[in-house]
Tab-separated table of C-alpha atoms in Angstrom:
chain	number	residue	atom	x	y	z
A	1447	MET	CA	124.497	-67.185	213.449
A	1448	ILE	CA	126.310	-65.254	215.670
A	1449	ILE	CA	125.190	-61.280	215.101
A	1450	LYS	CA	127.734	-58.079	216.351
A	1451	MET	CA	126.211	-55.058	217.445
A	1452	GLY	CA	129.027	-53.342	214.699
A	1453	PHE	CA	126.663	-55.289	211.946
A	1454	PHE	CA	124.265	-53.168	212.252
A	1455	LYS	CA	125.946	-50.060	213.096
A	1456	ASP	CA	127.307	-50.262	209.693
A	1457	LEU	CA	123.463	-49.662	208.112
A	1458	THR	CA	122.688	-46.884	210.922
A	1459	PHE	CA	122.471	-44.358	207.824
A	1460	ALA	CA	119.966	-47.031	206.036
A	1461	ALA	CA	118.438	-47.349	209.358
A	1462	VAL	CA	117.648	-43.140	209.933
A	1463	CYS	CA	116.558	-42.887	206.083
A	1464	LEU	CA	114.003	-44.643	206.147
A	1465	SER	CA	112.418	-44.080	209.736
A	1466	LEU	CA	112.438	-41.000	208.171
A	1467	THR	CA	108.706	-42.466	206.832
A	1468	VAL	CA	107.962	-44.972	209.632
A	1469	ALA	CA	105.034	-42.916	211.106
A	1470	ALA	CA	103.623	-42.346	207.515
A	1471	SER	CA	104.031	-46.192	206.791
A	1472	PRO	CA	105.350	-48.891	209.598
A	1473	LEU	CA	108.589	-51.153	208.290
A	1474	GLN	CA	107.160	-54.592	208.261
A	1475	GLU	CA	109.111	-58.196	208.792
A	1476	PRO	CA	110.015	-59.518	205.789
A	1477	THR	CA	108.335	-63.606	206.118
A	1478	THR	CA	110.414	-66.494	205.822
A	1479	GLY	CA	107.577	-69.043	205.340
A	1480	GLY	CA	106.023	-69.196	208.808
A	1481	ILE	CA	102.816	-66.423	209.647
A	1482	ASP	CA	102.777	-63.523	207.867
A	1483	TYR	CA	102.161	-61.365	211.393
A	1484	ASN	CA	101.596	-59.034	208.293
A	1485	ASP	CA	98.138	-59.694	208.185
A	1486	TYR	CA	98.130	-62.220	211.041
A	1487	ILE	CA	96.293	-60.541	214.697
A	1488	ILE	CA	97.369	-62.651	217.487
A	1489	ARG	CA	94.951	-62.995	219.693
A	1490	GLY	CA	95.775	-65.100	222.793
A	1491	VAL	CA	96.333	-65.555	226.466
A	1492	ASN	CA	98.759	-66.640	228.867
A	1493	LEU	CA	99.341	-70.235	230.190
A	1494	GLY	CA	100.731	-68.004	234.161
A	1495	GLY	CA	101.151	-69.509	237.254
A	1496	TRP	CA	102.530	-72.977	235.343
A	1497	PHE	CA	105.907	-73.732	234.824
A	1498	VAL	CA	106.647	-70.495	236.772
A	1499	LEU	CA	105.141	-70.303	240.297
A	1500	GLU	CA	104.077	-66.268	241.350
A	1501	PRO	CA	101.972	-66.935	244.598
A	1502	TRP	CA	98.881	-64.790	243.552
A	1503	ILE	CA	97.858	-66.698	240.865
A	1504	THR	CA	97.896	-69.907	243.164
A	1505	PRO	CA	97.630	-68.850	246.645
A	1506	SER	CA	96.782	-72.633	247.890
A	1507	ILE	CA	100.481	-73.574	247.202
A	1508	PHE	CA	101.892	-70.036	249.326
A	1509	GLU	CA	99.140	-69.976	251.405
A	1510	PRO	CA	101.149	-72.288	254.736
A	1511	TYR	CA	102.970	-69.032	254.310
A	1512	ALA	CA	101.257	-66.019	254.220
A	1513	ASN	CA	101.993	-65.233	257.915
A	1514	GLY	CA	106.143	-65.444	257.190
A	1515	GLY	CA	108.658	-68.429	257.265
A	1516	GLY	CA	110.489	-66.458	254.492
A	1517	VAL	CA	108.807	-67.819	251.185
A	1518	ILE	CA	107.759	-65.381	248.232
A	1519	ASP	CA	108.824	-67.127	245.029
A	1520	GLU	CA	109.649	-69.998	243.725
A	1521	TYR	CA	113.065	-69.548	244.136
A	1522	THR	CA	112.136	-69.596	248.486
A	1523	LEU	CA	109.484	-72.291	248.433
A	1524	SER	CA	111.935	-74.205	246.885
A	1525	ALA	CA	114.599	-74.196	248.943
A	1526	SER	CA	112.023	-74.551	252.121
A	1527	LEU	CA	110.622	-78.013	251.038
A	1528	GLY	CA	113.903	-78.982	249.856
A	1529	LYS	CA	114.499	-80.661	246.449
A	1530	SER	CA	111.889	-84.384	246.755
A	1531	ALA	CA	109.070	-82.438	248.617
A	1532	THR	CA	109.183	-80.326	245.749
A	1533	GLN	CA	108.963	-82.699	243.153
A	1534	THR	CA	106.820	-84.108	244.860
A	1535	LEU	CA	104.823	-80.606	245.075
A	1536	LEU	CA	105.461	-79.407	241.609
A	1537	ASN	CA	104.682	-82.603	239.772
A	1538	GLN	CA	101.412	-82.931	240.802
A	1539	HIS	CA	100.855	-79.108	240.074
A	1540	TRP	CA	102.310	-78.638	236.474
A	1541	GLY	CA	99.693	-82.491	235.354
A	1542	SER	CA	96.450	-80.262	237.049
A	1543	TRP	CA	97.057	-76.799	236.910
A	1544	ILE	CA	96.752	-76.981	232.689
A	1545	THR	CA	94.261	-79.843	231.360
A	1546	GLU	CA	93.695	-80.374	227.477
A	1547	ASP	CA	90.265	-78.754	228.264
A	1548	ASP	CA	91.703	-75.813	229.187
A	1549	PHE	CA	93.027	-75.949	225.613
A	1550	ALA	CA	89.931	-76.707	223.870
A	1551	GLN	CA	88.220	-73.788	225.429
A	1552	ILE	CA	91.041	-71.088	224.487
A	1553	ALA	CA	90.326	-72.798	220.900
A	1554	ALA	CA	87.071	-72.222	220.845
A	1555	ALA	CA	86.577	-68.455	222.673
A	1556	GLY	CA	88.540	-68.299	218.833
A	1557	LEU	CA	92.003	-67.270	220.179
A	1558	ASN	CA	95.185	-68.763	217.960
A	1559	THR	CA	97.515	-68.016	220.501
A	1560	VAL	CA	99.230	-69.043	223.500
A	1561	ARG	CA	102.185	-67.809	225.668
A	1562	ILE	CA	103.646	-70.490	227.923
A	1563	PRO	CA	106.382	-69.193	230.443
A	1564	ILE	CA	109.165	-70.873	231.550
A	1565	GLY	CA	111.976	-70.556	234.050
A	1566	TYR	CA	115.886	-71.377	232.739
A	1567	TRP	CA	115.568	-73.012	235.448
A	1568	ALA	CA	114.199	-76.234	233.568
A	1569	LEU	CA	116.668	-75.664	230.860
A	1570	ALA	CA	119.482	-75.081	232.194
A	1571	PRO	CA	119.743	-75.902	235.847
A	1572	GLN	CA	122.829	-74.270	237.628
A	1573	ASP	CA	125.063	-75.927	240.949
A	1574	GLY	CA	123.338	-75.004	244.127
A	1575	ASP	CA	120.321	-74.232	242.384
A	1576	PRO	CA	117.013	-75.317	245.115
A	1577	TYR	CA	114.704	-75.359	241.691
A	1578	VAL	CA	112.873	-78.415	240.872
A	1579	GLN	CA	113.137	-79.800	236.886
A	1580	GLY	CA	111.043	-82.276	235.425
A	1581	GLN	CA	108.202	-79.143	233.551
A	1582	LEU	CA	109.594	-80.612	229.625
A	1583	PRO	CA	107.390	-83.632	229.558
A	1584	TYR	CA	103.961	-81.424	230.546
A	1585	LEU	CA	104.849	-78.737	228.022
A	1586	ALA	CA	105.395	-82.003	225.037
A	1587	THR	CA	101.785	-83.088	226.389
A	1588	ALA	CA	100.739	-78.704	226.460
A	1589	LEU	CA	102.353	-78.602	222.578
A	1590	GLY	CA	100.281	-81.726	221.812
A	1591	TRP	CA	97.735	-79.981	223.390
A	1592	ALA	CA	97.608	-77.027	221.153
A	1593	ARG	CA	98.418	-78.776	218.194
A	1594	ASN	CA	95.132	-80.896	218.166
A	1595	HIS	CA	93.041	-77.332	218.811
A	1596	GLY	CA	94.103	-75.978	216.100
A	1597	LEU	CA	96.465	-73.537	218.516
A	1598	LYS	CA	99.916	-71.581	218.125
A	1599	VAL	CA	102.387	-71.309	220.490
A	1600	LEU	CA	105.146	-68.664	221.564
A	1601	LEU	CA	107.719	-69.638	224.356
A	1602	ASP	CA	108.617	-67.769	226.616
A	1603	LEU	CA	111.814	-67.685	228.765
A	1604	HIS	CA	110.499	-66.198	231.840
A	1605	GLY	CA	112.990	-66.375	234.829
A	1606	ALA	CA	117.052	-65.509	233.979
A	1607	PRO	CA	119.484	-66.646	236.475
A	1608	GLY	CA	120.343	-64.038	238.886
A	1609	SER	CA	116.507	-62.344	238.242
A	1610	GLN	CA	116.446	-60.353	235.165
A	1611	ASN	CA	113.939	-57.300	237.116
A	1612	GLY	CA	113.651	-58.438	240.720
A	1613	PHE	CA	109.903	-59.465	240.513
A	1614	ASP	CA	109.119	-62.703	241.716
A	1615	ASN	CA	108.029	-63.749	238.331
A	1616	SER	CA	111.942	-64.420	237.725
A	1617	GLY	CA	111.591	-67.341	240.276
A	1618	ARG	CA	113.560	-64.914	242.500
A	1619	LEU	CA	112.394	-61.840	244.413
A	1620	GLY	CA	115.205	-59.592	245.106
A	1621	PRO	CA	118.566	-57.621	243.477
A	1622	ILE	CA	118.442	-58.086	239.951
A	1623	GLN	CA	121.705	-59.906	239.027
A	1624	TRP	CA	121.401	-61.115	235.577
A	1625	GLN	CA	124.465	-59.667	233.725
A	1626	ALA	CA	127.024	-59.970	236.660
A	1627	GLY	CA	129.569	-63.000	236.503
A	1628	ASN	CA	127.962	-65.728	233.721
A	1629	THR	CA	123.768	-65.131	234.119
A	1630	VAL	CA	123.913	-63.767	230.564
A	1631	GLN	CA	125.665	-66.715	228.978
A	1632	THR	CA	123.461	-69.664	231.303
A	1633	THR	CA	120.209	-67.491	229.828
A	1634	LEU	CA	121.955	-68.698	226.213
A	1635	THR	CA	122.306	-71.929	227.218
A	1636	ALA	CA	118.616	-71.844	227.890
A	1637	ILE	CA	117.681	-70.600	225.004
A	1638	HIS	CA	119.690	-73.285	222.875
A	1639	ASN	CA	118.256	-75.420	224.592
A	1640	LEU	CA	115.192	-74.987	224.280
A	1641	VAL	CA	114.914	-74.367	220.740
A	1642	ASP	CA	117.368	-77.434	220.210
A	1643	TRP	CA	114.077	-79.986	221.952
A	1644	ALA	CA	111.549	-78.023	220.695
A	1645	VAL	CA	112.825	-78.361	217.226
A	1646	SER	CA	114.436	-82.083	217.894
A	1647	ASN	CA	110.180	-83.231	219.277
A	1648	ASN	CA	109.419	-81.604	215.700
A	1649	PHE	CA	107.115	-79.359	217.747
A	1650	MET	CA	108.040	-76.677	215.090
A	1651	ASP	CA	104.304	-75.955	213.782
A	1652	VAL	CA	103.081	-75.838	216.589
A	1653	VAL	CA	106.452	-73.345	218.341
A	1654	THR	CA	106.333	-70.430	215.937
A	1655	SER	CA	107.739	-67.932	218.236
A	1656	ILE	CA	110.399	-67.951	221.295
A	1657	GLU	CA	110.442	-65.390	223.627
A	1658	LEU	CA	114.533	-64.779	224.899
A	1659	LEU	CA	114.113	-63.269	228.033
A	1660	ASN	CA	110.578	-61.735	230.261
A	1661	GLU	CA	110.894	-58.081	231.383
A	1662	PRO	CA	114.526	-57.924	231.129
A	1663	GLY	CA	114.495	-54.620	233.810
A	1664	GLY	CA	115.959	-51.690	231.490
A	1665	PHE	CA	114.703	-48.848	234.674
A	1666	SER	CA	117.434	-50.690	236.774
A	1667	PRO	CA	121.057	-49.400	237.037
A	1668	ASN	CA	122.388	-53.069	236.917
A	1669	ILE	CA	121.192	-53.628	233.894
A	1670	ASN	CA	123.487	-52.633	230.825
A	1671	MET	CA	121.069	-52.526	228.063
A	1672	ASP	CA	124.303	-53.151	224.999
A	1673	VAL	CA	124.135	-56.865	226.987
A	1674	THR	CA	121.204	-56.948	226.843
A	1675	LYS	CA	120.925	-55.685	222.502
A	1676	GLN	CA	124.084	-58.467	222.604
A	1677	PHE	CA	121.895	-61.102	224.106
A	1678	TYR	CA	118.660	-60.544	221.672
A	1679	TYR	CA	121.751	-60.400	218.743
A	1680	ASP	CA	123.157	-63.647	219.575
A	1681	GLY	CA	119.639	-66.016	220.828
A	1682	TYR	CA	117.647	-65.260	217.159
A	1683	GLY	CA	121.631	-66.204	216.086
A	1684	TYR	CA	120.238	-69.048	216.949
A	1685	ILE	CA	117.137	-69.434	216.516
A	1686	HIS	CA	117.123	-68.415	212.941
A	1687	ASP	CA	120.352	-70.962	212.377
A	1688	LYS	CA	117.654	-73.754	213.742
A	1689	THR	CA	114.700	-72.568	213.021
A	1690	PRO	CA	114.319	-70.159	210.335
A	1691	ASN	CA	110.797	-69.700	210.521
A	1692	THR	CA	110.562	-69.342	213.669
A	1693	VAL	CA	109.948	-65.723	215.151
A	1694	THR	CA	112.266	-64.516	217.558
A	1695	VAL	CA	110.158	-61.908	220.068
A	1696	ILE	CA	112.182	-59.584	222.230
A	1697	HIS	CA	110.753	-57.685	224.735
A	1698	ASP	CA	110.862	-53.892	225.359
A	1699	ALA	CA	112.642	-53.741	228.744
A	1700	PHE	CA	109.941	-50.918	229.700
A	1701	LYS	CA	112.077	-48.831	226.809
A	1702	ASP	CA	109.636	-47.092	224.840
A	1703	ILE	CA	108.745	-48.655	221.915
A	1704	ASP	CA	109.019	-45.926	218.763
A	1705	GLY	CA	111.734	-44.139	220.624
A	1706	TYR	CA	113.504	-46.468	221.544
A	1707	TRP	CA	113.188	-49.316	219.974
A	1708	ASN	CA	112.622	-48.645	216.552
A	1709	GLY	CA	115.820	-48.827	214.775
A	1710	PHE	CA	116.622	-52.640	215.814
A	1711	MET	CA	116.956	-56.157	214.539
A	1712	ASN	CA	113.776	-54.247	211.270
A	1713	SER	CA	113.934	-55.277	207.968
A	1714	ALA	CA	115.911	-52.123	207.128
A	1715	THR	CA	119.221	-53.512	209.186
A	1716	GLY	CA	119.024	-57.086	207.831
A	1717	VAL	CA	117.252	-58.946	209.978
A	1718	GLY	CA	113.820	-60.653	209.913
A	1719	ASN	CA	111.362	-62.311	211.946
A	1720	VAL	CA	112.220	-60.616	215.353
A	1721	MET	CA	108.584	-59.546	217.216
A	1722	LEU	CA	108.868	-56.540	219.934
A	1723	ASP	CA	106.939	-57.608	222.830
A	1724	THR	CA	105.150	-54.810	225.609
A	1725	HIS	CA	103.648	-55.374	228.487
A	1726	ILE	CA	101.098	-52.729	229.552
A	1727	TYR	CA	99.201	-52.224	232.827
A	1728	GLN	CA	97.550	-48.986	234.340
A	1729	VAL	CA	97.883	-50.876	238.001
A	1730	PHE	CA	101.229	-50.392	239.620
A	1731	THR	CA	101.549	-46.873	240.457
A	1732	PRO	CA	99.377	-44.586	242.170
A	1733	GLY	CA	98.932	-42.383	239.616
A	1734	GLU	CA	97.448	-45.674	237.589
A	1735	LEU	CA	95.224	-46.555	239.866
A	1736	SER	CA	93.899	-42.844	240.773
A	1737	ARG	CA	92.618	-43.271	237.304
A	1738	THR	CA	88.655	-42.505	236.519
A	1739	PRO	CA	87.353	-45.934	234.285
A	1740	CYS	CA	87.351	-43.197	231.829
A	1741	GLU	CA	91.518	-41.937	232.282
A	1742	HIS	CA	91.939	-45.651	232.173
A	1743	VAL	CA	89.886	-46.231	228.087
A	1744	ALA	CA	91.859	-43.396	227.041
A	1745	ASN	CA	94.996	-44.590	228.381
A	1746	ALA	CA	94.930	-47.289	226.834
A	1747	CYS	CA	93.283	-45.518	223.708
A	1748	SER	CA	96.499	-43.978	223.249
A	1749	ASN	CA	98.862	-47.115	222.668
A	1750	LYS	CA	97.173	-47.185	219.365
A	1751	GLY	CA	99.371	-45.389	217.604
A	1752	LYS	CA	102.511	-46.169	219.240
A	1753	LEU	CA	101.786	-49.452	218.339
A	1754	ALA	CA	101.286	-48.826	214.930
A	1755	GLY	CA	103.871	-47.104	214.493
A	1756	THR	CA	106.699	-50.008	215.641
A	1757	ASP	CA	109.082	-50.716	212.892
A	1758	LYS	CA	109.417	-54.409	213.152
A	1759	TRP	CA	105.608	-56.541	214.223
A	1760	ALA	CA	104.272	-55.920	217.690
A	1761	ILE	CA	101.912	-57.618	220.538
A	1762	VAL	CA	100.917	-56.980	223.447
A	1763	GLY	CA	101.635	-60.123	225.556
A	1764	GLU	CA	100.419	-59.100	228.513
A	1765	TRP	CA	97.828	-56.989	229.521
A	1766	THR	CA	94.389	-56.975	231.964
A	1767	GLY	CA	91.332	-56.332	232.630
A	1768	ALA	CA	92.459	-54.566	236.212
A	1769	GLN	CA	91.843	-51.368	236.841
A	1770	THR	CA	93.480	-52.007	240.295
A	1771	ASP	CA	96.168	-53.600	241.955
A	1772	CYS	CA	93.648	-55.834	244.291
A	1773	ALA	CA	94.071	-59.288	243.434
A	1774	LYS	CA	95.576	-61.311	246.507
A	1775	TRP	CA	99.171	-60.762	246.913
A	1776	LEU	CA	99.425	-59.292	243.400
A	1777	ASN	CA	102.111	-57.128	244.766
A	1778	GLY	CA	103.411	-59.670	246.567
A	1779	LEU	CA	102.684	-62.676	249.114
A	1780	GLY	CA	101.987	-60.621	252.470
A	1781	THR	CA	102.215	-58.025	251.439
A	1782	GLY	CA	98.341	-55.755	250.558
A	1783	ALA	CA	96.933	-53.259	247.948
A	1784	ARG	CA	98.310	-49.522	246.829
A	1785	TYR	CA	94.341	-49.242	245.918
A	1786	ASP	CA	93.433	-49.654	249.490
A	1787	GLY	CA	96.350	-48.270	251.025
A	1788	THR	CA	97.998	-51.265	252.250
A	1789	PHE	CA	100.881	-51.401	249.885
A	1790	THR	CA	103.814	-51.333	252.244
A	1791	GLY	CA	106.438	-52.015	249.311
A	1792	THR	CA	108.694	-49.288	247.126
A	1793	GLY	CA	106.273	-46.251	246.469
A	1794	GLY	CA	104.091	-45.756	249.005
A	1795	SER	CA	100.321	-45.860	248.557
A	1796	TYR	CA	96.941	-44.153	249.771
A	1797	TYR	CA	93.832	-45.276	249.910
A	1798	ILE	CA	91.582	-44.717	246.273
A	1799	GLY	CA	89.026	-47.488	246.984
A	1800	ASP	CA	88.052	-49.770	249.010
A	1801	CYS	CA	89.356	-54.161	247.051
A	1802	VAL	CA	86.036	-56.072	248.245
A	1803	GLY	CA	85.280	-58.052	245.385
A	1804	LYS	CA	88.106	-57.502	243.413
A	1805	ASP	CA	91.321	-59.168	246.112
A	1806	VAL	CA	89.700	-62.766	245.732
A	1807	GLY	CA	86.781	-64.555	244.422
A	1808	THR	CA	84.917	-65.339	240.975
A	1809	VAL	CA	83.676	-62.862	238.443
A	1810	ALA	CA	80.149	-63.352	239.137
A	1811	ALA	CA	80.351	-62.264	243.370
A	1812	MET	CA	82.549	-58.941	241.637
A	1813	LYS	CA	80.328	-55.715	241.846
A	1814	GLN	CA	77.812	-54.907	239.144
A	1815	VAL	CA	79.930	-51.093	238.250
A	1816	ASP	CA	82.970	-53.208	238.301
A	1817	LYS	CA	82.346	-55.884	235.555
A	1818	THR	CA	80.200	-52.613	233.583
A	1819	ASN	CA	83.590	-50.621	233.812
A	1820	LEU	CA	86.097	-53.928	233.424
A	1821	GLN	CA	83.703	-54.410	230.366
A	1822	TYR	CA	84.792	-51.136	228.447
A	1823	PHE	CA	87.802	-51.711	229.486
A	1824	VAL	CA	89.086	-54.419	227.496
A	1825	GLU	CA	87.322	-53.520	224.703
A	1826	ALA	CA	89.090	-50.634	224.485
A	1827	GLN	CA	92.265	-52.607	224.733
A	1828	LEU	CA	91.369	-55.277	222.078
A	1829	ASP	CA	90.134	-53.011	219.676
A	1830	ALA	CA	93.769	-50.112	220.357
A	1831	TYR	CA	96.280	-53.922	221.121
A	1832	GLU	CA	95.155	-55.202	217.412
A	1833	ALA	CA	97.010	-52.077	215.628
A	1834	HIS	CA	99.334	-53.730	214.663
A	1835	THR	CA	100.008	-57.506	215.627
A	1836	GLY	CA	97.978	-58.222	218.444
A	1837	TRP	CA	97.407	-59.310	221.948
A	1838	ILE	CA	97.564	-61.619	224.727
A	1839	PHE	CA	95.949	-61.088	227.983
A	1840	TRP	CA	97.410	-62.166	231.148
A	1841	CYS	CA	96.160	-64.448	232.238
A	1842	TRP	CA	94.301	-67.668	231.105
A	1843	LYS	CA	92.736	-68.327	235.042
A	1844	THR	CA	93.978	-67.597	238.183
A	1845	GLU	CA	92.414	-69.710	241.297
A	1846	SER	CA	91.535	-66.261	242.388
A	1847	ALA	CA	92.381	-63.038	241.285
A	1848	PRO	CA	89.248	-62.220	238.959
A	1849	GLU	CA	90.177	-58.915	237.564
A	1850	TRP	CA	93.073	-61.062	235.355
A	1851	ASN	CA	90.973	-64.575	235.116
A	1852	PHE	CA	90.921	-64.574	230.851
A	1853	LYS	CA	89.018	-68.097	231.361
A	1854	ASP	CA	86.484	-66.533	234.327
A	1855	LEU	CA	85.425	-63.227	232.597
A	1856	LEU	CA	84.509	-65.142	229.513
A	1857	VAL	CA	81.866	-67.334	231.134
A	1858	ASN	CA	80.346	-64.051	232.665
A	1859	LYS	CA	79.919	-62.890	229.389
A	1860	LEU	CA	82.477	-59.788	230.011
A	1861	ILE	CA	84.963	-61.492	227.565
A	1862	PRO	CA	83.235	-60.198	223.389
A	1863	GLN	CA	82.340	-63.875	221.517
A	1864	PRO	CA	82.515	-63.771	218.981
A	1865	ILE	CA	86.141	-62.382	219.749
A	1866	THR	CA	86.457	-59.740	216.536
A	1867	SER	CA	82.735	-58.343	218.194
A	1868	ARG	CA	81.774	-55.593	220.181
A	1869	LYS	CA	79.234	-54.898	222.932
A	1870	PHE	CA	80.273	-50.754	222.309
A	1871	ALA	CA	80.845	-48.581	220.246
A	1872	PRO	CA	84.349	-48.163	219.304
A	1873	GLN	CA	86.617	-46.248	221.620
A	1874	CYS	CA	89.436	-45.105	220.727
A	1875	ASP	CA	87.934	-42.992	217.240
A	1876	GLY	CA	88.415	-39.640	219.687
A	1877	ALA	CA	84.554	-39.968	220.820
A	1878	ALA	CA	83.647	-38.884	223.968
A	1879	CYS	CA	84.485	-41.293	226.981
A	1880	MET	CA	81.019	-43.733	226.999
A	1881	VAL	CA	81.624	-45.955	230.601
A	1882	PRO	CA	78.197	-45.108	232.254
A	1883	SER	CA	79.602	-41.898	235.316
């Protein structure tokens, strides 16, 4: 299916008329035989740092370059080591970072979904790239584990050629060059290859959704949103043709989920099985970091109405228990934290508090006050983010970043069990802040 933007312009009047009732009764996607997300809450975790490396998730891989050497992401690591050494290193990592026991624990925690990031280079490698391949056999094994334990999978294209956002989690830290040259077509080829691979290997009972691209940088003048939208149409068309019950997930590109995205690719425009993904963090500006625990909770709760007001299925596909950016290398290999005033990147920082127990270590070793604040914050987010289609925590495990480690938070009873239970009274119903001062 090839869908052009003009097709949707013909339906503008109908979409506008229907949008008048969005606040009272948001439009929902029609189902076509897959999961009916009108009556299903996604509760999941991201398997971050597995097929797309991030220095802060697995710092041990990047530790040799902590004091320089030009390695800052998977691209430069691969370029520095060369293909043979990179292949050896990553085969070991892919085979050990996530095991079937992780899937068993995820299911036992009452979760129903895992989001698995993967880079374009695993699917449509380009001449001259230093990246190595070999991820797909491990991904196939993972999908088998998901099936064994009753979990559904969202496959997420996390990195695009040229980098869609300039972040190290795109594979390459630096300038945003996605949409230059043939990068968009290459990204579509990666999506096509991913879909074809999953369909031909009979994984579509497990793969219930595919995300076309993680976090395209709509904040950048280098990203033309009309091009991004057409990419979404084209990717959706291919998925719909090949596997119509599979949900196409589109990221909000850091645009407002209601004001910008309502009216786009919803049921009023004749498009079904589309889900909007938004990521909610409160740790990447000094203003966010200076919030009190009560203000963090209030901000989380403020998203409840916006999520409920979207006119298509909507998930918070990434969020965290962290209220600081203290995690070692969260802001990039070798960089500090805004929270303790050691960050030297764009935007600056100033001292708000210390990072003791939050930069590295275990949840058990965190200060009790930090554990308490985190527990209230997590429960408020669970309540807010279930206002529409659900949530996926970032991430299941880390080597040493305790505020981000769902697995360790779960062991230390900071994640409610059962997952639908709550230790505290509802925090998003307008009551006064409950977090102890």
